[in-house]
Coordinates of C-alpha atoms (C1' of nucleotides) in Angstrom, one line a residue:
Chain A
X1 CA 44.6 -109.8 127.4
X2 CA 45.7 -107.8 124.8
X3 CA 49.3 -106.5 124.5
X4 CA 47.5 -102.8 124.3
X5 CA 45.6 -102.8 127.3
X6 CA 48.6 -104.5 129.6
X7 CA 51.0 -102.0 128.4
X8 CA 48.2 -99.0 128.9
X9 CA 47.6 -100.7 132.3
X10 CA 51.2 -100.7 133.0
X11 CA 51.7 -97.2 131.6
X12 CA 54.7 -98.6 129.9
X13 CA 54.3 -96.2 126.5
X14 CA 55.8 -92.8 127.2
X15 CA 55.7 -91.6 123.7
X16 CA 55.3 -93.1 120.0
X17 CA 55.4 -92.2 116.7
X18 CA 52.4 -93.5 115.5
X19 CA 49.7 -95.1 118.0
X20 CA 48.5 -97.7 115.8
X21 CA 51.7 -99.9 116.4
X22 CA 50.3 -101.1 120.1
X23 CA 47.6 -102.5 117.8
X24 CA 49.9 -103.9 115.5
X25 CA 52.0 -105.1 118.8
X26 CA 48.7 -106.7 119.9
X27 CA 48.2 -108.7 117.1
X28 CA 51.6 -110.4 116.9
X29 CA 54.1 -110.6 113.7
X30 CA 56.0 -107.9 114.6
X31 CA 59.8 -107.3 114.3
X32 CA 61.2 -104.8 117.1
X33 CA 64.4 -104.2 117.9
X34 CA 66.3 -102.7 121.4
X35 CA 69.8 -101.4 122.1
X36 CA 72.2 -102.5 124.9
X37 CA 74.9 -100.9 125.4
X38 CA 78.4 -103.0 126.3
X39 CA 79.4 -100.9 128.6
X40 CA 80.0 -103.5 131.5
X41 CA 79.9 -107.5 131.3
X42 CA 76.6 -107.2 133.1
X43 CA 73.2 -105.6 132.3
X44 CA 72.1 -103.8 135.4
X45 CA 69.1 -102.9 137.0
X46 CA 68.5 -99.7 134.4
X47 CA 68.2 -102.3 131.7
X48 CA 65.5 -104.4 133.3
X49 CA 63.0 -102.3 131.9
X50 CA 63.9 -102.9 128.0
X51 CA 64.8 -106.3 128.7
X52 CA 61.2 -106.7 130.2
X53 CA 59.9 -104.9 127.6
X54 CA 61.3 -107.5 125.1
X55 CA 59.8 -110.6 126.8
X56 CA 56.5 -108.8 126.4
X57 CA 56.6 -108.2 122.9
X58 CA 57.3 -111.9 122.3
X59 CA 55.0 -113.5 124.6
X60 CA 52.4 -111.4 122.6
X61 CA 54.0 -113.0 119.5
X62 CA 56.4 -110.6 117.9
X63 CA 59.9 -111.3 117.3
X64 CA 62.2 -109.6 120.0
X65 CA 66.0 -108.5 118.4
X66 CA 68.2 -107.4 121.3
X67 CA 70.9 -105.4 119.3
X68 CA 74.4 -105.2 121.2
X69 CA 76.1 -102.1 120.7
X70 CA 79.2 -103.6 119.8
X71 CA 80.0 -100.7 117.1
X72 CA 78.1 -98.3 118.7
X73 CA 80.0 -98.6 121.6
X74 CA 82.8 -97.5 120.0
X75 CA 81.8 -94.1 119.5
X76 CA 79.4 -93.7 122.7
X77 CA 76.0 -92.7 122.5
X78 CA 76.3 -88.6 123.8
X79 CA 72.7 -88.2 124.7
X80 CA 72.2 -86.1 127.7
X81 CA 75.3 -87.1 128.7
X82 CA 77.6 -84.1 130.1
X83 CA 80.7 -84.7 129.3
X84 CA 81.7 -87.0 126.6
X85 CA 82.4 -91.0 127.9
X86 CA 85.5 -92.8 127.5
X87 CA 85.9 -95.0 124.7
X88 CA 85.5 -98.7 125.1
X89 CA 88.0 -101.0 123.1
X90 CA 86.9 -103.6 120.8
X91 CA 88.1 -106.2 123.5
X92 CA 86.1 -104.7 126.2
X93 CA 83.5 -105.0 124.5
X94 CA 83.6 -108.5 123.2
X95 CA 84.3 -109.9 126.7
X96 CA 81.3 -107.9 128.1
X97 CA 78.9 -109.5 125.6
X98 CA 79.7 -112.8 126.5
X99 CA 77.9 -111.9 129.9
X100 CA 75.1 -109.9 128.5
X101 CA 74.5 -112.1 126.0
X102 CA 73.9 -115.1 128.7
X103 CA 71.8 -112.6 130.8
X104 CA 69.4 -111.9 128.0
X105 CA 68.7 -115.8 127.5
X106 CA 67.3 -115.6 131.1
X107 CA 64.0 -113.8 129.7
X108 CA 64.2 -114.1 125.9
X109 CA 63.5 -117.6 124.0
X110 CA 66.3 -117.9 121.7
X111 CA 65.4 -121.5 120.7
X112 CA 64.4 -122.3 116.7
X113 CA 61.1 -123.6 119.1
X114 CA 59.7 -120.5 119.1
X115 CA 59.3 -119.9 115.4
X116 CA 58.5 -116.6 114.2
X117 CA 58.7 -114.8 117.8
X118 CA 62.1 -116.3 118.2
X119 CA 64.6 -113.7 119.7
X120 CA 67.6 -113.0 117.9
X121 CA 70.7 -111.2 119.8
X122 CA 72.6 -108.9 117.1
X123 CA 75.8 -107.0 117.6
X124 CA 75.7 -104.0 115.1
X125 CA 79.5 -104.1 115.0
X126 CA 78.7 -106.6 112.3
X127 CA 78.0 -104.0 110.3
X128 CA 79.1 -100.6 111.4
X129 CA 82.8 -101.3 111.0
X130 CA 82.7 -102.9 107.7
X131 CA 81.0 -100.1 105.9
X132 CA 82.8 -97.9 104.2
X133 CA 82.6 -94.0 105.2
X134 CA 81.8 -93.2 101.7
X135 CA 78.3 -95.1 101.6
X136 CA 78.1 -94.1 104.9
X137 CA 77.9 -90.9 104.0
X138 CA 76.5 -90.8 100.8
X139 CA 73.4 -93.4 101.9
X140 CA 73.2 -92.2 105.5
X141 CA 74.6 -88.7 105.9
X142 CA 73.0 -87.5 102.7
X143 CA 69.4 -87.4 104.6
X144 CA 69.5 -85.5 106.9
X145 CA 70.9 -81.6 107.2
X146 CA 73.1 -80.6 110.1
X147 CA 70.6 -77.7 111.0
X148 CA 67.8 -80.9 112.0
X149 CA 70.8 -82.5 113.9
X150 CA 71.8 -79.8 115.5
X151 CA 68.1 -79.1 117.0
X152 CA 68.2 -82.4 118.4
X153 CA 67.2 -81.8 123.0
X154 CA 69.8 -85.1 122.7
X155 CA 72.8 -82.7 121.6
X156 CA 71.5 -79.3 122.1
X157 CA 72.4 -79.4 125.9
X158 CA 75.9 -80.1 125.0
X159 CA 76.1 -77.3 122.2
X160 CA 74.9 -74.8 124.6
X161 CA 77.7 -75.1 127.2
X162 CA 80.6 -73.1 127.1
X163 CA 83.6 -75.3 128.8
X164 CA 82.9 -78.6 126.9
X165 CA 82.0 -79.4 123.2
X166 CA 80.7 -81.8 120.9
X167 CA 83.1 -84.3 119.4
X168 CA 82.0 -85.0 115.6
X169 CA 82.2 -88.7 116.7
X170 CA 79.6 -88.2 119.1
X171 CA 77.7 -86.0 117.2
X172 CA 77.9 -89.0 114.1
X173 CA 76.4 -91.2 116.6
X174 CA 72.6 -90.6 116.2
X175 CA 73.4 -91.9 112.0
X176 CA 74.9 -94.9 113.5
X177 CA 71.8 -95.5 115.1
X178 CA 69.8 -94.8 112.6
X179 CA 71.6 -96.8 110.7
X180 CA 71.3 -100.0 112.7
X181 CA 67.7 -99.5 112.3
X182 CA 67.4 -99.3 108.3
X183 CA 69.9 -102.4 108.5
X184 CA 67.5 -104.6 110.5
X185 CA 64.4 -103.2 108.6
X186 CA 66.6 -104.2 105.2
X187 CA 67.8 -107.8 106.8
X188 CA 65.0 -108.9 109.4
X189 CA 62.0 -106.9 108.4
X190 CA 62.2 -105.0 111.9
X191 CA 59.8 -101.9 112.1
X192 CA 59.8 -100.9 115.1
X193 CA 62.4 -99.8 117.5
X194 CA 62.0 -99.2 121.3
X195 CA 64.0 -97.6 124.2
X196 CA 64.0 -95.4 127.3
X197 CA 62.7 -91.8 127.4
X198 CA 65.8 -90.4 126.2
X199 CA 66.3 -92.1 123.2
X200 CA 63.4 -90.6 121.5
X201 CA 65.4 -88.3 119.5
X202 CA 68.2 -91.4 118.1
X203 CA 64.7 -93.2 117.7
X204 CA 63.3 -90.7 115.5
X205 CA 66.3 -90.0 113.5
X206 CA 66.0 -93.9 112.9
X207 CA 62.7 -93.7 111.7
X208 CA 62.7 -90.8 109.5
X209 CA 66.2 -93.0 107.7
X210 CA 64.3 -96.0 107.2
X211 CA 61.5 -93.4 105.5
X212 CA 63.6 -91.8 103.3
X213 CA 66.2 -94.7 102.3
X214 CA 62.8 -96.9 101.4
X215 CA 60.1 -95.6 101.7
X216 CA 58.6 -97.8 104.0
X217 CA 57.1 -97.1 107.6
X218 CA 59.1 -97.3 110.4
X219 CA 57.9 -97.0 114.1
X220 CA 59.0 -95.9 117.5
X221 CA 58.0 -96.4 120.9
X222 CA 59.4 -95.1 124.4
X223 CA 58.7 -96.1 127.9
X224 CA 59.1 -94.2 130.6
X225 CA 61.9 -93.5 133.3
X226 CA 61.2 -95.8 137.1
X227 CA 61.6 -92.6 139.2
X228 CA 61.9 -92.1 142.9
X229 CA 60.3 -90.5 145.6
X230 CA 62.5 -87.2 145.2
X231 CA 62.3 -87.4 141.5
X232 CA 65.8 -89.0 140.5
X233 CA 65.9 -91.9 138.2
X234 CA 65.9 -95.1 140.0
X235 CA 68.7 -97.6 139.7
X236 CA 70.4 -96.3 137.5
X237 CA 74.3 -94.7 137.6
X238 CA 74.8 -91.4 135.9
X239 CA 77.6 -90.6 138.7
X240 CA 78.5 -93.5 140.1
X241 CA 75.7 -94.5 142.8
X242 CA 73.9 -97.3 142.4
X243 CA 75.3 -99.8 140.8
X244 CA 73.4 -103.1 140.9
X245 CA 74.1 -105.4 138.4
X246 CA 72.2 -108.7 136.9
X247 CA 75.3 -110.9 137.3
X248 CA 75.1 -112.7 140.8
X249 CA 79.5 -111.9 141.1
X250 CA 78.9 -108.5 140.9
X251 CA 75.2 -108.0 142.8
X252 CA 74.6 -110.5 144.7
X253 CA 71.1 -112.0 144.6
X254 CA 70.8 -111.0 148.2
X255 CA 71.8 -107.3 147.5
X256 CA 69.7 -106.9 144.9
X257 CA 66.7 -108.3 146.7
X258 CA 67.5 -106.4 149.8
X259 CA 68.1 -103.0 147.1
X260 CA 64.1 -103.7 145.7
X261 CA 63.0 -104.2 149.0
X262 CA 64.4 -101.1 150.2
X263 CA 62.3 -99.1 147.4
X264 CA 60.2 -96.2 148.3
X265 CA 56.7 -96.2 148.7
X266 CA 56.5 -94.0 145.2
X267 CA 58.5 -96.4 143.1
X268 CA 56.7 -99.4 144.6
X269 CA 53.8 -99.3 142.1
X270 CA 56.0 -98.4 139.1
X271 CA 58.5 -101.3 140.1
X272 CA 55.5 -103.8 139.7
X273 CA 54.4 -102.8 136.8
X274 CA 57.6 -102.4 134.8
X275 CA 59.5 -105.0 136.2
X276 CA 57.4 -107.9 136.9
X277 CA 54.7 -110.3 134.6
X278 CA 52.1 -110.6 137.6
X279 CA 48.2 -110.0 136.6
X280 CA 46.5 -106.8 137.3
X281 CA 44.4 -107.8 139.8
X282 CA 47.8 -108.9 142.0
X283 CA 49.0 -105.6 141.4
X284 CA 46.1 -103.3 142.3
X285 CA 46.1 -105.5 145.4
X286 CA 49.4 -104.8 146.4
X287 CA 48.7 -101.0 145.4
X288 CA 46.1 -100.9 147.7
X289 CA 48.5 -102.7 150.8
X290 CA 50.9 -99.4 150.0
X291 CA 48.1 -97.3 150.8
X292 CA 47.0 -99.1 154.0
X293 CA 50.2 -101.0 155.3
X294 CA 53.0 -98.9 154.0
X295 CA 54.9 -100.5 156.7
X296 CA 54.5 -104.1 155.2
X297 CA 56.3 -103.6 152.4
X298 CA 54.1 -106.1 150.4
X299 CA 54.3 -104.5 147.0
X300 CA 58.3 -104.0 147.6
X301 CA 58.6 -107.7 148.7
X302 CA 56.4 -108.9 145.7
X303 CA 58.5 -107.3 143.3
X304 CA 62.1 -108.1 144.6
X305 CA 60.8 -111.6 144.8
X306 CA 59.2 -111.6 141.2
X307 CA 62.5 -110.1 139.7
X308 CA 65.0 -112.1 141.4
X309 CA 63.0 -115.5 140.8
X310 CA 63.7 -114.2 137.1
X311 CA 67.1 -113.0 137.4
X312 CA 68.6 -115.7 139.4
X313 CA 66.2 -118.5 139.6
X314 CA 63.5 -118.7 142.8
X315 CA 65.3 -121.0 144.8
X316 CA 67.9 -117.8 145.1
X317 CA 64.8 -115.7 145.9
X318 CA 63.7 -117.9 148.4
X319 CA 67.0 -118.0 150.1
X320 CA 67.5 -113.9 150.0
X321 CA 64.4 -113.2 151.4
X322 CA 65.3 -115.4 154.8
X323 CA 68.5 -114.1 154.5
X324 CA 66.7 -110.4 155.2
X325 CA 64.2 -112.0 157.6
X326 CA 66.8 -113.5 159.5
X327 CA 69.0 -109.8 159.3
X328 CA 66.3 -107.5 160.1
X329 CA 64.2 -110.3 162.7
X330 CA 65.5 -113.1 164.3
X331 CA 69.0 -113.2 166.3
X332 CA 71.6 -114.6 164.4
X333 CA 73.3 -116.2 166.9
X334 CA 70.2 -118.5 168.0
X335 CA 70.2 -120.1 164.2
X336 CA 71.1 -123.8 163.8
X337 CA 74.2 -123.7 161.6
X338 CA 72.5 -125.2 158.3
X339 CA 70.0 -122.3 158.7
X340 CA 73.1 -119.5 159.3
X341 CA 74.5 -120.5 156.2
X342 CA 71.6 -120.5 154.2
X343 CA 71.2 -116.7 155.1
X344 CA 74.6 -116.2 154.0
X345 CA 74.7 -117.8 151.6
X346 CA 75.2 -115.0 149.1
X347 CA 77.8 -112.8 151.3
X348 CA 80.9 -112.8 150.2
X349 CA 83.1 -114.7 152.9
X350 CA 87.0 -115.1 153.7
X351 CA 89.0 -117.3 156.4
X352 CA 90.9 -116.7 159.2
X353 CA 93.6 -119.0 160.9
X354 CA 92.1 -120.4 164.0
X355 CA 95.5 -119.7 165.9
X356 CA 95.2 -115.9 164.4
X357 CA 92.3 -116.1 166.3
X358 CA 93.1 -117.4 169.4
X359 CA 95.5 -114.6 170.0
X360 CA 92.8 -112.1 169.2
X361 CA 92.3 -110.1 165.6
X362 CA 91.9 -105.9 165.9
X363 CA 88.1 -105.4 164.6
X364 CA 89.3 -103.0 161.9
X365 CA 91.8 -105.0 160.5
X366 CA 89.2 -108.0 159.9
X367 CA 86.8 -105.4 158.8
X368 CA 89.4 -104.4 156.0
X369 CA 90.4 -108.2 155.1
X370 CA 86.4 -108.9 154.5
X371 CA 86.5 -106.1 152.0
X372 CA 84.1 -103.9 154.3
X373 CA 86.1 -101.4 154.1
X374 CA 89.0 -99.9 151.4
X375 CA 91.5 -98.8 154.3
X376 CA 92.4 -99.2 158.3
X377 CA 91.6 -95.9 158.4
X378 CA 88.1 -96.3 157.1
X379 CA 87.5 -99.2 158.9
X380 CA 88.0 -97.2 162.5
X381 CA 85.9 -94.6 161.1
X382 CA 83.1 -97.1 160.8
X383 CA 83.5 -98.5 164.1
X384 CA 83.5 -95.1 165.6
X385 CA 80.4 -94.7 164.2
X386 CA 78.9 -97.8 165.2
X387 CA 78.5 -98.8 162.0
X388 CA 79.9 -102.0 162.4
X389 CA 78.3 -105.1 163.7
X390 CA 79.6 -109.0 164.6
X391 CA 76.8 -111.6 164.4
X392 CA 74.4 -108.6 164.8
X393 CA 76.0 -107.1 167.6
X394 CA 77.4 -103.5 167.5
X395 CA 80.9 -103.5 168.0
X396 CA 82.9 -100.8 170.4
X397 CA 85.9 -99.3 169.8
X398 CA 89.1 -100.7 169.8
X399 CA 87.2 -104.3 170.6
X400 CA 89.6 -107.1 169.6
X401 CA 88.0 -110.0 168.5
X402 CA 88.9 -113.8 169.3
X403 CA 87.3 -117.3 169.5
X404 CA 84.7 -116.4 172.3
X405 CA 82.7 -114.6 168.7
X406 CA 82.7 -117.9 166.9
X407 CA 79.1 -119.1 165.9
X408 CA 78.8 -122.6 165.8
X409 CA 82.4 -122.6 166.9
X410 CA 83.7 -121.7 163.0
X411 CA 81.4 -118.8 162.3
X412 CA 81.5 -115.3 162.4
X413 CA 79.1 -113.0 160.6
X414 CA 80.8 -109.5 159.8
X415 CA 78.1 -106.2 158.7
X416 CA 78.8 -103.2 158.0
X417 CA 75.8 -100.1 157.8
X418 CA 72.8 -101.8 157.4
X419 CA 73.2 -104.6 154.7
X420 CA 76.8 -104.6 153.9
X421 CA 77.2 -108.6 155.1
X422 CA 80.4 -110.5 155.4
X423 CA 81.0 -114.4 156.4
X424 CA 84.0 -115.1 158.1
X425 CA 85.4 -118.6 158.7
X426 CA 87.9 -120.3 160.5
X427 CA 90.0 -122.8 158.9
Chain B
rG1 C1' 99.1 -72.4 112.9
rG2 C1' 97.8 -67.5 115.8
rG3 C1' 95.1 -65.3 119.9
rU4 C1' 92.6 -66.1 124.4
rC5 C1' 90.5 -68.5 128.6
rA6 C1' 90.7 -72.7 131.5
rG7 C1' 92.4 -77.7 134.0
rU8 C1' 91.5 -78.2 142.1
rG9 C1' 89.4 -84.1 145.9
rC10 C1' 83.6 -88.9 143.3
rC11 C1' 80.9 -84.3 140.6
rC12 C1' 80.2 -79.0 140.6
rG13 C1' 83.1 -75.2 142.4
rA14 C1' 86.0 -71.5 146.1
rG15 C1' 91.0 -70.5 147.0
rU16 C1' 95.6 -66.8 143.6
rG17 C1' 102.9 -67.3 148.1
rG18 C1' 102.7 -69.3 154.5
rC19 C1' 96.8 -69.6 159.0
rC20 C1' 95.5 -75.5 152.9
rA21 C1' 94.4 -82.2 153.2
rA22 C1' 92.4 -77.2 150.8
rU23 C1' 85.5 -72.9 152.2
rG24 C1' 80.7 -74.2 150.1
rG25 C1' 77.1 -77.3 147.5
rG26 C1' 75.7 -82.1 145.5
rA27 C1' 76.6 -87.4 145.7
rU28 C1' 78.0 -91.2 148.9
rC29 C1' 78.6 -93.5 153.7
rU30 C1' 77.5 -94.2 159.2
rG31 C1' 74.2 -93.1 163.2
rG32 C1' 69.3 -91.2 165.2
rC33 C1' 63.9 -91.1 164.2
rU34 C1' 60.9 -94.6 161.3
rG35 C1' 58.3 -98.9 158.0
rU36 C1' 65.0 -102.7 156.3
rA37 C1' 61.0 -96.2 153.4
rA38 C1' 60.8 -90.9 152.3
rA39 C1' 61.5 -86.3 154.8
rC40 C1' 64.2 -84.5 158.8
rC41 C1' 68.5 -84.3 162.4
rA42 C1' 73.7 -85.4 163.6
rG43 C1' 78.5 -87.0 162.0
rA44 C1' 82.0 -88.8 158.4
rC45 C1' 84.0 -88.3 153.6
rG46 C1' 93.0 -89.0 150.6
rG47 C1' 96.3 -92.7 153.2
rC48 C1' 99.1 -94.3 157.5
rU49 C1' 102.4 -97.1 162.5
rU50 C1' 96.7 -91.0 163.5
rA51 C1' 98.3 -85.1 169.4
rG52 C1' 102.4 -86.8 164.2
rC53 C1' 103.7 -88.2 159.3
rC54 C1' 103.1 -89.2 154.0
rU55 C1' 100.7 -88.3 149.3
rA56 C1' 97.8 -84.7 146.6
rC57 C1' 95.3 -79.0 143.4
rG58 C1' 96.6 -81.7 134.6
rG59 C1' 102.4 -83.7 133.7
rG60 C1' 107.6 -82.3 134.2
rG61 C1' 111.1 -78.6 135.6
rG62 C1' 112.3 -74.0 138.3
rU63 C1' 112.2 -69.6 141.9
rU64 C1' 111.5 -69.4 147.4
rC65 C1' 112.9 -70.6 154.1
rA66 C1' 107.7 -71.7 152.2
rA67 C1' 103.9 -72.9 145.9
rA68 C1' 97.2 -75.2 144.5
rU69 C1' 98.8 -70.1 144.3
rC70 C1' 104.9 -67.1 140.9
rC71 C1' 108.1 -68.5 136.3
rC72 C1' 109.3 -72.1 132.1
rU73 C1' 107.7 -76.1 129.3
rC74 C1' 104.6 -79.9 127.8
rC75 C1' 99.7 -82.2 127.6
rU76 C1' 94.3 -81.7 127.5
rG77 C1' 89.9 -78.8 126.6
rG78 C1' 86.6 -74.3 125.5
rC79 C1' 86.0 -69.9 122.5
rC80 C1' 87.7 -66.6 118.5
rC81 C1' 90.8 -65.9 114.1
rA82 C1' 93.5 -68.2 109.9

RNA sequence: GGGUCAGUGCCCGAGUGGCCAAUGGGAUCUGGCUGUAAACCAGACGGCUUAGCCUACGGGGGUUCAAAUCCCUCCUGGCCCA
């Protein structure tokens, strides 16, 4: 199977700058490079598609460069973006690549094994804070006008609004970029660079340096955004929403199964095609269960188990999905204790004094204590609206609980909403 | 540096002396219906020792019985001028 026709298969390619680099993809040798930003000590969900995009280029036999945006981070990337981000420290940073940069070993071969695919992981603070402004400007800043810049869709948006501006610093921020890209062509031979949808402008810019500063050809490639039923991107936190992170402390492997499950019909198709490595024929089998038994959920489950297995290793997939068969099927309470822990396994869990216990604990308070919910006040609020459940059993108002709740006489299995699970145990 | 407009809860955005924990929309959360979905419907959405109290409308100070609303000052941002 050729790289060309998987990708086309996939509809990975949103847009490129020159189609013949699928071909060249396809035939292996290839140096590409993608950005991450440092943003948090995790990747999350949103990155899964670049990262996966990665392995594919080097199981066809190119050589993958991840490139941390250790320096670019500094300034913040302004594209789309409303209002202009906060900037990260040079601290922050550092401490969050030590997670991402143990993530990305999870689908990337970074071993000398691998020869001329080998990944390499690159932080372009390396470079972009030793430069010095003058041949910055003079090598960089000396291609391009500010009239092209300023037609850029990535800043335009921002130019046109009347109660915010455009910060030079993150209006520098596409040269940065382009920047990294003639440094990698100049120090690994990389030609091509590839990112989400809304990169294609810093892409180009990248391109069009690498052109002018050497003359040689320089390539870009988008993919496209994993969109929703109601049209919203998918997984991915512009506000605040969804947050679910690769790093097992932060997402747990349940939650993040349990989030893949829970994806619409729509996304289900994209989600297997950008997220996972199964064949073709898998997939247009589980397209076709979509069509006919929405209600099973196959292509959902196929996925959340294909991406956690990668993510956090299968025998973690293996235990979340019980975990959610047990939740959403079985009683709880009729487990056998080895099998109860297995299904929570993941939760996040606390202890309770058996002698606190025996004299009775108010519901809300123990709701607050398993971190269910940020205040008393809160807490009631669930209750009241029956939004809170012990070992699968909605709980009324005002309930105290004691030892009669105990599963397995240590046990007691907190949830709040649908998914939000909790282990509490006496000690 | 000068002029001018603005800064309200997670976001947008009303409110321009008391009826304001602050209209509305979005996001989010909980429940209902369902397929652990979407759409739809209902409710919640600062905190607490919850018929009450406390903290909040950029920061600080002031006027007033009473301030998100008036005054002073500082900070931050937009636009225009230098």
């Amino acid at each position: 199977m050729k790289l060309r026709d998987d990708w086309d298969f996939r509809g990975l390619v949103h847009q490129t700058t020159d189609d013949a680099v699928l071909d060249r993809l396809s035939n292996g040798g290839v140096t590409a490079y993608i950005g991450f930003d440092p943003t948090a000590p995790s990747l999350h969900l949103g990155n899964l598609m670049q990262v996966c995009t990665l392995r594919r280029l080097q199981l066809a036999g190119n050589r993958p460069i991840a490139l941390a945006g250790g320096g670019t981070g500094l300034v913040g990337d302004p594209s789309f973006k409303a209002v202009e981000r906060p900037l990260l420290t040079v601290e922050k940073i550092e401490e969050n690549l030590v997670g991402i940069r143990e993530q990305l070993g999870r689908f990337l071969d970074f071993s000398p094994s691998a020869g001329s695919a080998r990944a390499l992981l690159l932080n372009n603070a390396d470079w972009l804070t030793t430069v010095s402004l003058t041949d910055f400007l003079r090598d960089v800043g000396k291609h391009f006008t500010v009239n092209q810049m300023i037609a850029k869709d990535t800043v335009k948006s921002r130019l046109d609004r009347d109660d915010v501006g455009l910060s030079f610093t993150e209006f520098s921020y596409m040269l940065l970029q382009a920047y990294d890209f003639l440094r990698l062509h100049l120090d690994h031979d990389c030609t091509l660079q590839l990112g989400g949808s809304d990169q294609w402008g810093n892409i180009t810019v990248g391109t069009e340096l690498v052109r002018k500063a050497t003359g040689h050809h320089a390539d870009g490639v988008t993919t496209p955004l994993l969109l929703r039923a109601d049209g919203q991107k998918f997984g991915k936190s512009e506000s605040g929403n969804e947050n679910v992170w690769l790093d097992a402390s932060m997402t747990s492997p349940f939650a993040l199964h349990q989030f893949l499950v829970n994806a619409d019909d729509v996304a289900a198709p994209a989600m297997l095609r950008f997220f996972t490595f199964l064949d073709h024929e898998t997939i247009l089998e589980l397209d076709e269960a979509t069509r006919t038994v929405p209600q099973e959920r196959r292509a959902q489950r196929a996925a959340a188990n294909a991406i956690v297995t990668m993510v956090h290793g299968e025998a973690a997939a293996l235990r979340a999905e019980r975990a959610g068969e047990a939740l959403f099927g079985e009683s709880i309470a009729d487990l056998d204790e080895a099998t109860l822990l297995e299904v929570v396994a993941d939760a996040p869990s606390s202890r309770v004094a058996r002698s606190e216990l025996e004299h009775g604990i108010d519901t809300a308070e123990l709701v607050v204590r398993a971190e269910l919910a940020t205040s008393l006040g809160e807490a009631r609020r669930f209750i009241e609206q029956g939004g809170v459940y012990v070992n699968n059993v909605r709980v009324d108002e005002g309930a105290t609980l004691d030892v009669t709740a105990l599963l397995h006489g240590r046990y007691m299995i907190l949830r709040r909403g649908r998914r939000q699970l909790h282990l509490v145990v006496v000690a």
